[in-house]
Amino acid sequence: MSKTSLDLQTTVHVEASNLKAYYLTEQQGVMKEVKAVEDVSFDIEGSKFLAIVGESGCGKTTLAKVLYGFVNSNLSIIGGRICYSFGDAQYEVSPTANTLKDAWWKKISYVPQGSLSALNPVRKLKDIFLDLANSHGVPFQEEKVKNHLKMVKLPPYILRMYPFELSGGMRQRVVIALATLLHPSVIIADEPTSALDVVTQRDILRLLKSIQVDAKSTFIFITHDISLVPDLADFMAIMYGGCIVEYGPTEAIFSRPLHPYTKFLLSTVPTIGDKTEKQPIPGSPVNLIDPPPGCRFHPRCPYGEKICAEQRPGLVENKANSWECRVACWLYR
C-alpha cells in the first residue's frame, strides 16, 4: 500500500451524533415502532479498533446496518446522523441523506454475521470475486486475488469451488477477503465469529486484528461476548436497550467499569481459578417496542432512584484511572 493511501487512512473520522433508527412492525393489525437505536453518539478517529458490546436484542446489529447505510422501507433513520470523513471525501447518513452507497467496498465494507448470507450458493468463488470487481469498475486480476486469499490463509484453488464446499471457517475467511479486497478504510464486522467453534473463532479474530493493524484501517466490531474484546479493541461501547450506556478505552472499562450494566456483563466473564457461581443479570431485557421511561436499564438496576424512572441520562465524561470515559447513569450526575 502506498504512503499516500496510508496518509489518507490516518485521517479517517467516524462520528455518530444522536442517532435514532426505528423498525416499523405490525402487531395485530396495528403498526408499531421498534426503537432499536436511540440517541447513539460516539466518535472514532484514525486506525483504531472499536468494539460495540451488548446482549442479544440490544440493537447492535441494527446499529451496524445503519453505520453501513443499509436502511430500507422497514428500517428508517428517525434522527441524528453518521458522518464519515476520509480526508479526500465526506459521506453522511441521516433522515434526509444517504451517500454511503458510493463508498461501499472501496472505502467502507461490511462483514455480515453469517457467511452464507453473503455468498451466492450457485456461483463459484471466482465468479463472486469477479462480480465484486466489475461492479466497482476495478479490473479483475486473478493473480492479485490469489495473493489476497493467501493473506487470509486460504489456498488459491478454492476459487474453483462453490461456497457450500467449504467449511464454516473457510467461508468466513472468504467473506473477509471480499470485504478487504479493495482496501477499504473502514470495516464493520457484525458478530463475524458467532457460528464458529472456539478454535476457528480464535483464528478469525487474530486474522481480523492483523488486517486492521497492517492496513491501518478503522475497525468497528459488533459482539455479544465481552470476553473477546480485551485482545482486540482500543475502545469499546457498551450498548443496552438501543442506547450506549458506557464508552471509553477498553483498558479503562475493564479495570474500572462505571455503569451497573457493564459491571454485570464483566461479572459473568469466567476467569481461571474463579470457582464462584456466576449470577445472571436480574430481570428481563427491555422491550424495544414499549421501552420503559427514563433509563432503559432502571427496571433491572439495583441502584435505581426516582429520577432513573423519569429521565434518560445522557453520556457524560467521567475520569476513570486517568482515562477519559463517558457513562450514561444518574449515579455519576
Short mmCIF file of C-alpha atoms in Angstrom, two decimals:
data_model
loop_
_atom_site.label_atom_id
_atom_site.label_comp_id
_atom_site.label_asym_id
_atom_site.label_seq_id
_atom_site.Cartn_x
_atom_site.Cartn_y
_atom_site.Cartn_z
CA MET A 1 0.00 0.00 0.00
CA SER A 2 1.34 3.42 -0.94
CA LYS A 3 2.35 6.09 1.51
CA THR A 4 -0.41 8.32 0.13
CA SER A 5 -3.14 5.80 0.95
CA LEU A 6 -1.75 5.34 4.44
CA ASP A 7 -1.79 9.09 4.99
CA LEU A 8 -5.42 9.23 3.92
CA GLN A 9 -6.36 6.37 6.23
CA THR A 10 -4.88 8.10 9.27
CA THR A 11 -7.33 10.98 8.65
CA VAL A 12 -10.41 8.74 8.79
CA HIS A 13 -13.02 10.06 11.21
CA VAL A 14 -16.32 8.35 12.03
CA GLU A 15 -18.85 10.26 14.11
CA ALA A 16 -22.37 9.27 15.12
CA SER A 17 -24.45 12.08 16.62
CA ASN A 18 -27.76 11.45 18.46
CA LEU A 19 -28.56 8.64 16.05
CA LYS A 20 -32.09 7.20 16.12
CA ALA A 21 -33.18 4.28 13.93
CA TYR A 22 -36.54 2.51 14.21
CA TYR A 23 -38.18 -0.51 12.60
CA LEU A 24 -41.84 -0.48 11.59
CA THR A 25 -43.66 -3.69 12.52
CA GLU A 26 -47.27 -4.81 12.54
CA GLN A 27 -48.83 -6.36 15.61
CA GLN A 28 -52.49 -7.43 15.47
CA GLY A 29 -53.12 -5.08 12.61
CA VAL A 30 -51.51 -2.10 14.34
CA MET A 31 -48.24 -0.59 13.07
CA LYS A 32 -45.71 -0.08 15.85
CA GLU A 33 -42.18 1.25 16.10
CA VAL A 34 -39.28 -0.83 17.37
CA LYS A 35 -36.90 1.73 18.88
CA ALA A 36 -33.77 -0.29 18.11
CA VAL A 37 -31.24 2.59 18.14
CA GLU A 38 -31.93 5.53 20.43
CA ASP A 39 -29.74 8.64 20.69
CA VAL A 40 -26.47 6.83 19.97
CA SER A 41 -23.38 9.04 19.86
CA PHE A 42 -19.71 8.12 19.55
CA ASP A 43 -16.67 9.06 17.53
CA ILE A 44 -13.56 7.22 16.44
CA GLU A 45 -10.61 8.54 14.51
CA GLY A 46 -7.64 7.01 12.70
CA SER A 47 -6.57 3.38 12.74
CA LYS A 48 -8.49 2.35 15.86
CA PHE A 49 -10.46 -0.76 16.77
CA LEU A 50 -13.87 -0.11 18.35
CA ALA A 51 -15.94 -2.93 19.87
CA ILE A 52 -19.68 -2.45 20.40
CA VAL A 53 -20.84 -4.91 23.07
CA GLY A 54 -24.24 -5.91 24.43
CA GLU A 55 -26.60 -8.82 24.96
CA SER A 56 -28.79 -10.18 22.16
CA GLY A 57 -31.62 -7.88 21.17
CA CYS A 58 -29.97 -4.67 22.34
CA GLY A 59 -29.78 -3.14 18.85
CA LYS A 60 -26.15 -3.93 17.92
CA THR A 61 -26.90 -5.43 14.51
CA THR A 62 -29.30 -2.61 13.69
CA LEU A 63 -26.60 -0.10 14.59
CA ALA A 64 -24.14 -1.96 12.32
CA LYS A 65 -26.61 -1.78 9.42
CA VAL A 66 -27.22 1.92 9.96
CA LEU A 67 -23.48 2.60 10.20
CA TYR A 68 -23.16 0.93 6.80
CA GLY A 69 -26.08 2.92 5.41
CA PHE A 70 -28.02 -0.30 4.88
CA VAL A 71 -31.51 1.07 5.53
CA ASN A 72 -34.74 0.11 3.76
CA SER A 73 -38.51 0.57 3.96
CA ASN A 74 -38.69 -1.29 7.28
CA LEU A 75 -35.66 0.35 8.91
CA SER A 76 -35.62 4.14 8.97
CA ILE A 77 -33.31 6.76 10.42
CA ILE A 78 -35.54 8.96 12.55
CA GLY A 79 -32.98 11.45 13.80
CA GLY A 80 -29.31 12.28 14.16
CA ARG A 81 -26.66 11.39 11.62
CA ILE A 82 -23.45 9.50 10.86
CA CYS A 83 -20.57 11.33 9.24
CA TYR A 84 -17.55 9.72 7.59
CA SER A 85 -14.54 11.82 6.71
CA PHE A 86 -11.74 10.28 4.64
CA GLY A 87 -9.70 13.40 4.17
CA ASP A 88 -10.41 13.46 0.45
CA ALA A 89 -14.18 12.83 0.74
CA GLN A 90 -17.07 13.08 3.17
CA TYR A 91 -20.18 10.90 3.39
CA GLU A 92 -23.31 11.12 5.53
CA VAL A 93 -26.27 9.03 6.62
CA SER A 94 -29.22 10.93 8.09
CA PRO A 95 -33.02 11.16 7.73
CA THR A 96 -32.51 13.30 4.61
CA ALA A 97 -29.30 11.86 3.12
CA ASN A 98 -27.60 8.54 2.46
CA THR A 99 -24.45 8.90 0.40
CA LEU A 100 -22.68 5.78 1.67
CA LYS A 101 -23.59 3.57 -1.30
CA ASP A 102 -20.98 5.46 -3.30
CA ALA A 103 -18.38 4.43 -0.71
CA TRP A 104 -19.32 0.75 -0.26
CA TRP A 105 -16.45 -1.73 -0.57
CA LYS A 106 -13.93 0.89 -1.70
CA LYS A 107 -13.97 2.99 1.48
CA ILE A 108 -16.41 1.17 3.78
CA SER A 109 -17.01 -2.58 3.86
CA TYR A 110 -19.21 -4.90 5.88
CA VAL A 111 -18.62 -8.42 7.23
CA PRO A 112 -22.06 -9.94 7.97
CA GLN A 113 -22.98 -12.31 10.76
CA GLY A 114 -23.50 -15.34 8.52
CA SER A 115 -21.10 -16.10 5.68
CA LEU A 116 -23.73 -17.97 3.62
CA SER A 117 -25.93 -14.86 3.53
CA ALA A 118 -23.12 -13.00 1.73
CA LEU A 119 -22.14 -15.71 -0.78
CA ASN A 120 -24.22 -16.80 -3.75
CA PRO A 121 -24.51 -20.60 -3.36
CA VAL A 122 -24.84 -21.27 -7.11
CA ARG A 123 -21.77 -19.28 -8.20
CA LYS A 124 -18.16 -20.33 -7.87
CA LEU A 125 -15.96 -18.12 -5.71
CA LYS A 126 -14.00 -16.87 -8.71
CA ASP A 127 -17.24 -15.53 -10.20
CA ILE A 128 -18.16 -13.86 -6.90
CA PHE A 129 -14.82 -12.04 -6.79
CA LEU A 130 -15.23 -11.17 -10.46
CA ASP A 131 -18.70 -9.70 -9.82
CA LEU A 132 -17.31 -7.56 -6.99
CA ALA A 133 -14.51 -6.18 -9.15
CA ASN A 134 -16.75 -5.50 -12.16
CA SER A 135 -19.48 -3.81 -10.13
CA HIS A 136 -16.94 -1.28 -8.84
CA GLY A 137 -15.11 -0.66 -12.09
CA VAL A 138 -11.97 -2.45 -10.93
CA PRO A 139 -10.18 -4.79 -13.37
CA PHE A 140 -10.24 -8.40 -12.21
CA GLN A 141 -6.71 -9.71 -11.76
CA GLU A 142 -6.79 -13.35 -10.73
CA GLU A 143 -3.19 -13.41 -9.54
CA LYS A 144 -3.84 -10.50 -7.16
CA VAL A 145 -6.97 -12.22 -5.86
CA LYS A 146 -4.97 -15.41 -5.22
CA ASN A 147 -2.35 -13.41 -3.31
CA HIS A 148 -5.14 -11.76 -1.32
CA LEU A 149 -6.55 -15.18 -0.46
CA LYS A 150 -3.13 -16.26 0.79
CA MET A 151 -3.14 -13.22 3.08
CA VAL A 152 -6.27 -14.56 4.78
CA LYS A 153 -4.73 -18.05 4.84
CA LEU A 154 -6.82 -19.59 2.07
CA PRO A 155 -5.45 -21.75 -0.76
CA PRO A 156 -5.90 -20.21 -4.25
CA TYR A 157 -7.59 -23.34 -5.61
CA ILE A 158 -10.81 -22.53 -3.70
CA LEU A 159 -11.65 -20.07 -6.50
CA ARG A 160 -12.82 -23.13 -8.44
CA MET A 161 -15.17 -24.17 -5.62
CA TYR A 162 -18.72 -23.31 -4.54
CA PRO A 163 -19.39 -21.83 -1.06
CA PHE A 164 -21.12 -25.00 0.18
CA GLU A 165 -17.94 -26.98 -0.47
CA LEU A 166 -16.06 -25.02 2.20
CA SER A 167 -16.12 -25.27 5.98
CA GLY A 168 -17.69 -22.51 8.06
CA GLY A 169 -14.30 -21.06 8.97
CA MET A 170 -13.14 -21.04 5.34
CA ARG A 171 -16.35 -19.35 4.21
CA GLN A 172 -15.87 -16.67 6.85
CA ARG A 173 -12.33 -16.08 5.59
CA VAL A 174 -13.72 -15.73 2.06
CA VAL A 175 -16.17 -13.08 3.27
CA ILE A 176 -13.31 -11.24 4.99
CA ALA A 177 -11.26 -11.47 1.79
CA LEU A 178 -14.16 -9.97 -0.18
CA ALA A 179 -14.62 -7.19 2.38
CA THR A 180 -10.93 -6.23 2.27
CA LEU A 181 -10.21 -6.82 -1.43
CA LEU A 182 -10.49 -3.13 -2.39
CA HIS A 183 -8.59 -1.95 0.72
CA PRO A 184 -11.39 -0.03 2.47
CA SER A 185 -10.52 2.43 5.21
CA VAL A 186 -13.44 1.40 7.47
CA ILE A 187 -14.51 -2.20 8.14
CA ILE A 188 -17.71 -3.04 10.06
CA ALA A 189 -17.92 -6.64 11.30
CA ASP A 190 -21.21 -7.88 12.77
CA GLU A 191 -20.67 -10.92 15.02
CA PRO A 192 -18.26 -12.45 12.45
CA THR A 193 -17.46 -15.49 14.62
CA SER A 194 -20.83 -16.29 16.22
CA ALA A 195 -21.41 -19.57 14.34
CA LEU A 196 -17.85 -20.91 14.61
CA ASP A 197 -16.16 -23.26 17.05
CA VAL A 198 -13.78 -21.82 19.64
CA VAL A 199 -10.54 -22.68 17.81
CA THR A 200 -11.75 -21.29 14.47
CA GLN A 201 -13.15 -18.25 16.26
CA ARG A 202 -9.74 -17.51 17.74
CA ASP A 203 -8.06 -17.78 14.32
CA ILE A 204 -10.62 -15.48 12.67
CA LEU A 205 -10.25 -12.87 15.41
CA ARG A 206 -6.46 -12.92 15.07
CA LEU A 207 -6.88 -12.51 11.33
CA LEU A 208 -9.21 -9.52 11.74
CA LYS A 209 -6.83 -7.83 14.15
CA SER A 210 -3.81 -8.41 11.90
CA ILE A 211 -5.70 -6.98 8.91
CA GLN A 212 -6.67 -3.91 10.92
CA VAL A 213 -3.11 -3.33 12.12
CA ASP A 214 -1.44 -3.98 8.75
CA ALA A 215 -3.90 -1.88 6.72
CA LYS A 216 -4.18 0.82 9.42
CA SER A 217 -7.94 0.72 8.98
CA THR A 218 -10.71 1.83 11.30
CA PHE A 219 -12.49 -1.28 12.58
CA ILE A 220 -15.96 -1.48 14.19
CA PHE A 221 -16.58 -4.90 15.73
CA ILE A 222 -20.04 -5.97 16.95
CA THR A 223 -20.19 -8.74 19.57
CA HIS A 224 -22.27 -10.08 22.45
CA ASP A 225 -19.19 -11.71 24.01
CA ILE A 226 -17.35 -9.15 26.11
CA SER A 227 -14.54 -11.64 26.83
CA LEU A 228 -13.34 -11.28 23.21
CA VAL A 229 -12.76 -7.55 23.49
CA PRO A 230 -9.53 -7.05 25.57
CA ASP A 231 -7.21 -8.59 22.97
CA LEU A 232 -8.81 -6.72 20.07
CA ALA A 233 -10.24 -3.30 20.79
CA ASP A 234 -8.70 0.06 21.59
CA PHE A 235 -12.11 1.44 22.57
CA MET A 236 -15.42 -0.14 23.47
CA ALA A 237 -19.04 0.96 23.65
CA ILE A 238 -21.50 -0.86 25.91
CA MET A 239 -24.99 -0.98 24.43
CA TYR A 240 -28.25 -1.69 26.25
CA GLY A 241 -31.80 -1.27 25.01
CA GLY A 242 -30.75 0.62 21.90
CA CYS A 243 -28.61 3.10 23.86
CA ILE A 244 -24.89 3.36 24.51
CA VAL A 245 -24.52 3.40 28.29
CA GLU A 246 -20.71 3.49 28.53
CA TYR A 247 -17.92 4.41 26.15
CA GLY A 248 -14.18 4.65 26.57
CA PRO A 249 -10.78 2.96 26.27
CA THR A 250 -11.04 -0.81 26.67
CA GLU A 251 -8.41 -0.99 29.39
CA ALA A 252 -10.20 1.68 31.43
CA ILE A 253 -13.59 -0.01 31.25
CA PHE A 254 -12.20 -3.43 32.16
CA SER A 255 -10.16 -2.06 35.05
CA ARG A 256 -12.91 0.14 36.44
CA PRO A 257 -16.38 -0.26 34.90
CA LEU A 258 -18.79 2.53 35.75
CA HIS A 259 -22.28 1.65 34.54
CA PRO A 260 -24.15 -1.04 36.54
CA TYR A 261 -24.91 -2.94 33.32
CA THR A 262 -21.21 -3.00 32.39
CA LYS A 263 -20.39 -4.36 35.84
CA PHE A 264 -22.96 -7.13 35.40
CA LEU A 265 -21.51 -8.06 31.98
CA LEU A 266 -17.97 -8.25 33.32
CA SER A 267 -19.07 -10.27 36.34
CA THR A 268 -20.27 -13.05 34.02
CA VAL A 269 -16.86 -13.48 32.35
CA PRO A 270 -15.20 -16.70 33.63
CA THR A 271 -11.60 -16.49 34.81
CA ILE A 272 -9.07 -19.21 35.54
CA GLY A 273 -9.24 -20.30 39.17
CA ASP A 274 -12.51 -18.50 39.89
CA LYS A 275 -14.96 -21.06 41.28
CA THR A 276 -17.65 -18.62 42.39
CA GLU A 277 -21.11 -19.13 40.94
CA LYS A 278 -21.91 -16.65 38.17
CA GLN A 279 -25.16 -14.79 38.67
CA PRO A 280 -27.33 -13.76 35.71
CA ILE A 281 -28.45 -10.18 35.30
CA PRO A 282 -31.78 -9.86 37.17
CA GLY A 283 -34.98 -9.18 35.26
CA SER A 284 -35.65 -9.39 31.53
CA PRO A 285 -34.21 -7.48 28.54
CA VAL A 286 -36.03 -4.32 27.58
CA ASN A 287 -38.95 -4.44 25.15
CA LEU A 288 -37.88 -2.10 22.36
CA ILE A 289 -41.47 -1.65 21.16
CA ASP A 290 -42.52 -0.29 24.54
CA PRO A 291 -39.35 0.66 26.42
CA PRO A 292 -39.64 1.99 29.98
CA PRO A 293 -39.41 5.74 30.54
CA GLY A 294 -36.18 7.19 31.82
CA CYS A 295 -33.10 4.98 31.86
CA ARG A 296 -33.90 1.79 29.97
CA PHE A 297 -31.88 -0.28 32.45
CA HIS A 298 -33.58 1.03 35.58
CA PRO A 299 -36.11 -1.87 35.96
CA ARG A 300 -33.13 -4.25 36.35
CA CYS A 301 -30.76 -1.92 38.20
CA PRO A 302 -30.06 -2.41 41.93
CA TYR A 303 -29.19 1.29 42.29
CA GLY A 304 -32.33 2.73 40.71
CA GLU A 305 -33.64 6.05 42.03
CA LYS A 306 -36.76 8.05 41.25
CA ILE A 307 -35.02 10.13 38.59
CA CYS A 308 -33.92 6.94 36.79
CA ALA A 309 -37.57 6.12 36.02
CA GLU A 310 -38.33 9.64 34.84
CA GLN A 311 -35.39 10.92 32.79
CA ARG A 312 -32.95 9.16 30.50
CA PRO A 313 -29.36 10.15 31.34
CA GLY A 314 -27.02 11.32 28.61
CA LEU A 315 -23.40 10.28 28.18
CA VAL A 316 -21.24 12.43 30.43
CA GLU A 317 -17.47 12.45 30.85
CA ASN A 318 -16.07 10.73 33.92
CA LYS A 319 -12.43 10.22 34.86
CA ALA A 320 -11.57 6.58 35.49
CA ASN A 321 -7.99 5.53 36.15
CA SER A 322 -6.73 8.69 34.41
CA TRP A 323 -8.57 7.83 31.14
CA GLU A 324 -11.43 9.85 29.77
CA CYS A 325 -14.61 7.78 29.78
CA ARG A 326 -18.26 8.57 29.20
CA VAL A 327 -21.16 6.98 31.07
CA ALA A 328 -24.94 7.40 30.92
CA CYS A 329 -26.00 6.88 34.53
CA TRP A 330 -27.53 9.16 37.18
CA LEU A 331 -25.06 7.74 39.72
CA TYR A 332 -22.45 9.98 38.06
CA ARG A 333 -24.52 13.10 37.63
#
